[in-house]
Amino acid sequence: MIIDAHSHVHDPLETHLRLLDEAGVDRTVLFGTRPHPERATDLPSLRHDMSALDRALSGKGDLDDGYRTARRELDEALAAHPERFIGFGSVRLDLPAEETAAEVERNIVRGRMHGIGELTPPPGQAVRLAPVLAAAHDHGGLPVVVHGFAPTTAEDLHTLSVLAARYPKVPVIVSQLGGLNWMTAVELARDTPNMYLDLSTANIVFALKLAIQELPERTLFGSDAPYGDPLLARTTVERVTPPGELRDLVLGKTLGHLLGIL
């Protein structure tokens, strides 16, 4: 089974399904999203749509409305194609610990999500993830996906590795191979047994090769669609891995075992 570890709700869904079929991807982890760059037809319309993400990351705008809209779209996608999409739900990072625990119980566990994410703390504030990891631990070790590219910093990755070490039952997945801090991400994950790296949108091919070499059982194929392309992401993994067990692990076997679907 080929499993994309990282994708976002598309509008329309049929566009995403065509991309998955073209890439030979059986299933994909699906996150909710506020921006929809796939709707853009030119640079001004892309800037307009991405402003939703900028407002959210800066703490501006209506957070509640943004979460409700993204969750509604996610729920609709999961209901329409449960055989293709694996739901991960987001939680707010500006709540007290007890409210975070309640939100994980309500929106993730009772919402029948497979994990939590994609979470993007403001730069320099990865410590906000602590209550989420604690709640994930209390529910048997739910996987938690954390945004790895900017605005996440190298300092945030170090903080995340410290937090991950406190909750060894929780698989902590750093997305986008840690962005420009990919070497730091590989080093930290190598020394933190419950940290995983998804390889989505990695912009240097040898970075993928090195990450897989260092962490053959903790690197995950991902596309970050619609920002990335499933076919190109799969082809890149296949370019740097030989056919066989290693490639199978990266393309889905490791994630399938983590999620209990293989």
Short mmCIF file of C-alpha atoms in Angstrom, two decimals:
data_model
loop_
_atom_site.label_atom_id
_atom_site.label_comp_id
_atom_site.label_asym_id
_atom_site.label_seq_id
_atom_site.Cartn_x
_atom_site.Cartn_y
_atom_site.Cartn_z
CA MET A 1 0.00 0.00 0.00
CA ILE A 2 1.31 3.43 -0.99
CA ILE A 3 0.37 6.06 1.62
CA ASP A 4 0.97 9.78 1.26
CA ALA A 5 1.77 11.03 4.77
CA HIS A 6 0.84 14.65 4.13
CA SER A 7 -1.91 16.35 2.14
CA HIS A 8 -4.58 19.01 2.57
CA VAL A 9 -8.22 19.25 1.54
CA HIS A 10 -8.57 20.28 -2.11
CA ASP A 11 -11.34 22.26 -3.75
CA PRO A 12 -12.66 20.38 -5.63
CA LEU A 13 -11.88 16.98 -4.13
CA GLU A 14 -11.92 15.37 -7.56
CA THR A 15 -8.70 17.20 -8.45
CA HIS A 16 -6.92 15.56 -5.53
CA LEU A 17 -8.29 12.12 -6.36
CA ARG A 18 -7.00 12.42 -9.94
CA LEU A 19 -3.54 13.32 -8.64
CA LEU A 20 -3.54 10.33 -6.29
CA ASP A 21 -4.66 7.98 -9.06
CA GLU A 22 -1.99 9.32 -11.39
CA ALA A 23 0.68 8.73 -8.73
CA GLY A 24 -0.59 5.26 -7.81
CA VAL A 25 -1.22 6.36 -4.22
CA ASP A 26 -3.72 4.18 -2.37
CA ARG A 27 -4.44 6.41 0.62
CA THR A 28 -3.38 9.77 2.00
CA VAL A 29 -3.32 11.49 5.35
CA LEU A 30 -5.61 14.50 5.04
CA PHE A 31 -5.38 17.71 7.05
CA GLY A 32 -7.83 20.57 7.14
CA THR A 33 -6.73 23.90 5.73
CA ARG A 34 -7.74 27.53 5.68
CA PRO A 35 -5.89 28.67 2.54
CA HIS A 36 -6.71 26.96 -0.75
CA PRO A 37 -3.85 27.82 -3.13
CA GLU A 38 -5.27 25.41 -5.72
CA ARG A 39 -8.12 27.87 -6.30
CA ALA A 40 -5.74 30.61 -7.44
CA THR A 41 -5.63 31.57 -11.10
CA ASP A 42 -2.87 34.19 -10.88
CA LEU A 43 -0.47 35.76 -8.39
CA PRO A 44 -2.94 38.32 -6.96
CA SER A 45 -5.55 35.63 -6.27
CA LEU A 46 -2.89 33.43 -4.66
CA ARG A 47 -1.80 36.29 -2.41
CA HIS A 48 -5.42 36.87 -1.42
CA ASP A 49 -6.03 33.23 -0.54
CA MET A 50 -2.76 32.79 1.32
CA SER A 51 -3.53 35.87 3.44
CA ALA A 52 -5.77 33.58 5.50
CA LEU A 53 -2.71 31.61 6.54
CA ASP A 54 -0.72 34.77 7.27
CA ARG A 55 -3.48 36.08 9.53
CA ALA A 56 -3.73 32.79 11.38
CA LEU A 57 0.02 32.51 11.97
CA SER A 58 0.15 36.08 13.25
CA GLY A 59 -2.75 35.48 15.64
CA LYS A 60 -5.09 37.80 13.77
CA GLY A 61 -8.53 37.12 12.37
CA ASP A 62 -11.31 34.90 13.68
CA LEU A 63 -9.57 31.72 14.85
CA ASP A 64 -12.81 30.00 15.80
CA ASP A 65 -14.39 30.63 12.41
CA GLY A 66 -11.24 29.48 10.63
CA TYR A 67 -11.11 26.22 12.57
CA ARG A 68 -14.82 25.55 12.06
CA THR A 69 -14.59 26.09 8.31
CA ALA A 70 -11.47 23.92 7.93
CA ARG A 71 -12.96 21.15 10.07
CA ARG A 72 -16.24 21.17 8.14
CA GLU A 73 -14.38 20.79 4.84
CA LEU A 74 -12.25 17.99 6.31
CA ASP A 75 -15.26 16.10 7.68
CA GLU A 76 -17.03 16.35 4.33
CA ALA A 77 -13.99 15.00 2.48
CA LEU A 78 -13.57 12.10 4.89
CA ALA A 79 -17.25 11.19 4.66
CA ALA A 80 -17.17 11.30 0.86
CA HIS A 81 -14.04 9.14 0.41
CA PRO A 82 -13.24 7.13 3.55
CA GLU A 83 -11.40 4.54 1.48
CA ARG A 84 -8.83 7.11 0.29
CA PHE A 85 -8.48 9.71 3.05
CA ILE A 86 -7.03 9.22 6.54
CA GLY A 87 -8.21 12.05 8.77
CA PHE A 88 -5.98 14.04 11.11
CA GLY A 89 -7.58 16.83 13.11
CA SER A 90 -6.08 20.11 14.27
CA VAL A 91 -6.36 21.66 17.72
CA ARG A 92 -5.79 25.23 18.81
CA LEU A 93 -2.48 26.04 20.48
CA ASP A 94 -3.66 29.06 22.46
CA LEU A 95 -5.75 27.19 25.03
CA PRO A 96 -5.01 26.19 28.64
CA ALA A 97 -3.85 22.61 29.11
CA GLU A 98 -7.19 21.35 30.43
CA GLU A 99 -9.04 22.84 27.45
CA THR A 100 -6.51 21.31 25.07
CA ALA A 101 -7.10 17.89 26.63
CA ALA A 102 -10.86 18.35 26.28
CA GLU A 103 -10.49 19.41 22.63
CA VAL A 104 -8.36 16.35 21.83
CA GLU A 105 -10.96 14.13 23.49
CA ARG A 106 -13.86 15.81 21.68
CA ASN A 107 -12.47 16.58 18.22
CA ILE A 108 -9.81 13.92 17.72
CA VAL A 109 -10.77 10.83 19.72
CA ARG A 110 -14.55 11.07 19.53
CA GLY A 111 -14.21 12.56 16.06
CA ARG A 112 -12.51 9.28 15.01
CA MET A 113 -9.39 10.93 13.68
CA HIS A 114 -6.22 8.89 13.28
CA GLY A 115 -4.01 11.60 14.71
CA ILE A 116 -3.44 15.29 15.39
CA GLY A 117 -2.11 17.83 12.90
CA GLU A 118 -0.83 19.61 11.06
CA LEU A 119 0.07 21.98 13.90
CA THR A 120 1.96 25.23 13.29
CA PRO A 121 2.99 27.13 16.43
CA PRO A 122 4.17 30.73 16.01
CA PRO A 123 7.95 30.97 15.49
CA GLY A 124 9.90 30.42 18.68
CA GLN A 125 6.87 29.06 20.52
CA ALA A 126 7.00 25.29 19.94
CA VAL A 127 6.57 24.90 23.70
CA ARG A 128 2.85 25.46 23.02
CA LEU A 129 2.78 21.89 21.74
CA ALA A 130 3.40 20.44 25.21
CA PRO A 131 -0.30 20.10 26.23
CA VAL A 132 -1.10 18.50 22.87
CA LEU A 133 1.62 15.86 23.28
CA ALA A 134 0.45 15.21 26.83
CA ALA A 135 -3.11 14.64 25.61
CA ALA A 136 -1.88 12.45 22.75
CA HIS A 137 0.07 10.39 25.30
CA ASP A 138 -3.00 10.03 27.50
CA HIS A 139 -4.91 8.53 24.58
CA GLY A 140 -2.41 5.78 23.90
CA GLY A 141 0.11 7.65 21.78
CA LEU A 142 -1.77 9.43 19.00
CA PRO A 143 0.56 10.56 16.19
CA VAL A 144 1.15 14.32 16.12
CA VAL A 145 2.25 16.10 12.93
CA VAL A 146 4.07 19.43 13.31
CA HIS A 147 4.76 21.86 10.47
CA GLY A 148 8.48 21.77 9.69
CA PHE A 149 9.03 24.60 7.21
CA ALA A 150 9.00 28.33 8.03
CA PRO A 151 7.79 29.83 10.30
CA THR A 152 9.13 26.85 12.31
CA THR A 153 12.69 27.63 13.36
CA ALA A 154 15.72 25.52 14.26
CA GLU A 155 15.08 26.51 17.88
CA ASP A 156 11.53 25.16 17.55
CA LEU A 157 12.85 21.84 16.26
CA HIS A 158 15.14 21.57 19.30
CA THR A 159 12.20 22.35 21.61
CA LEU A 160 10.10 19.76 19.82
CA SER A 161 12.75 17.08 20.31
CA VAL A 162 12.84 17.84 24.05
CA LEU A 163 9.05 17.60 24.26
CA ALA A 164 9.00 14.40 22.21
CA ALA A 165 11.46 12.80 24.60
CA ARG A 166 9.02 13.43 27.47
CA TYR A 167 6.32 11.43 25.69
CA PRO A 168 8.07 8.47 24.06
CA LYS A 169 4.77 6.73 23.20
CA VAL A 170 3.76 9.63 20.92
CA PRO A 171 5.02 9.48 17.32
CA VAL A 172 6.02 13.08 16.57
CA ILE A 173 6.18 13.69 12.82
CA VAL A 174 8.05 16.74 11.54
CA SER A 175 6.69 17.69 8.14
CA GLN A 176 8.50 19.08 5.10
CA LEU A 177 11.75 17.47 6.33
CA GLY A 178 12.22 20.48 8.60
CA GLY A 179 12.40 22.93 5.69
CA LEU A 180 15.68 24.85 5.43
CA ASN A 181 16.69 23.34 8.77
CA TRP A 182 16.61 19.83 7.37
CA MET A 183 20.08 18.84 8.62
CA THR A 184 19.09 19.85 12.15
CA ALA A 185 15.84 17.93 11.78
CA VAL A 186 17.68 14.77 10.70
CA GLU A 187 20.15 15.04 13.59
CA LEU A 188 17.43 15.60 16.17
CA ALA A 189 15.23 12.82 14.83
CA ARG A 190 18.19 10.45 14.77
CA ASP A 191 18.68 11.04 18.50
CA THR A 192 14.96 11.04 19.43
CA PRO A 193 13.48 7.57 18.81
CA ASN A 194 9.84 8.71 18.52
CA MET A 195 10.53 11.52 16.01
CA TYR A 196 9.72 10.88 12.35
CA LEU A 197 10.31 13.01 9.25
CA ASP A 198 7.86 13.37 6.40
CA LEU A 199 9.69 14.16 3.19
CA SER A 200 7.09 16.43 1.62
CA THR A 201 8.23 19.49 -0.38
CA ALA A 202 11.91 18.82 0.37
CA ASN A 203 13.73 21.03 -2.12
CA ILE A 204 17.07 19.18 -2.24
CA VAL A 205 17.13 15.64 -3.58
CA PHE A 206 20.20 14.55 -1.64
CA ALA A 207 18.46 15.75 1.53
CA LEU A 208 15.87 13.02 1.00
CA LYS A 209 18.57 10.48 0.27
CA LEU A 210 20.53 11.36 3.40
CA ALA A 211 17.43 11.45 5.62
CA ILE A 212 16.34 8.01 4.43
CA GLN A 213 19.88 6.70 4.90
CA GLU A 214 20.01 8.00 8.48
CA LEU A 215 16.41 7.10 9.40
CA PRO A 216 15.30 4.23 7.14
CA GLU A 217 12.42 3.26 9.43
CA ARG A 218 11.36 6.81 10.38
CA THR A 219 11.10 8.66 7.07
CA LEU A 220 7.72 8.97 5.36
CA PHE A 221 6.76 9.72 1.77
CA GLY A 222 4.55 12.81 1.61
CA SER A 223 3.49 15.31 -1.02
CA ASP A 224 2.03 18.27 0.91
CA ALA A 225 -0.54 18.50 -1.89
CA PRO A 226 -1.71 20.94 -3.20
CA TYR A 227 1.62 22.66 -2.45
CA GLY A 228 3.44 19.61 -3.78
CA ASP A 229 2.57 16.91 -6.29
CA PRO A 230 2.06 13.22 -5.30
CA LEU A 231 3.61 11.85 -8.50
CA LEU A 232 6.72 14.02 -8.26
CA ALA A 233 7.09 13.27 -4.54
CA ARG A 234 6.83 9.51 -5.12
CA THR A 235 9.22 9.66 -8.06
CA THR A 236 11.79 11.50 -5.94
CA VAL A 237 11.64 8.83 -3.23
CA GLU A 238 12.02 6.12 -5.86
CA ARG A 239 14.94 7.97 -7.40
CA VAL A 240 16.95 7.77 -4.16
CA THR A 241 15.90 4.29 -2.94
CA PRO A 242 16.39 0.88 -4.53
CA PRO A 243 13.35 -1.36 -5.10
CA GLY A 244 12.63 -3.51 -2.07
CA GLU A 245 12.02 -3.29 1.64
CA LEU A 246 13.55 0.17 2.22
CA ARG A 247 11.44 1.81 -0.49
CA ASP A 248 8.34 -0.01 0.75
CA LEU A 249 8.92 1.33 4.27
CA VAL A 250 9.21 4.92 3.11
CA LEU A 251 6.30 4.76 0.67
CA GLY A 252 3.78 3.53 3.18
CA LYS A 253 4.70 0.51 5.25
CA THR A 254 6.09 2.48 8.20
CA LEU A 255 3.13 4.87 8.32
CA GLY A 256 0.66 2.03 7.85
CA HIS A 257 2.05 0.30 10.94
CA LEU A 258 2.05 3.56 12.91
CA LEU A 259 -1.62 4.10 12.10
CA GLY A 260 -2.60 0.46 12.59
CA ILE A 261 -3.94 0.05 9.04
CA LEU A 262 -1.34 -2.50 7.84
#
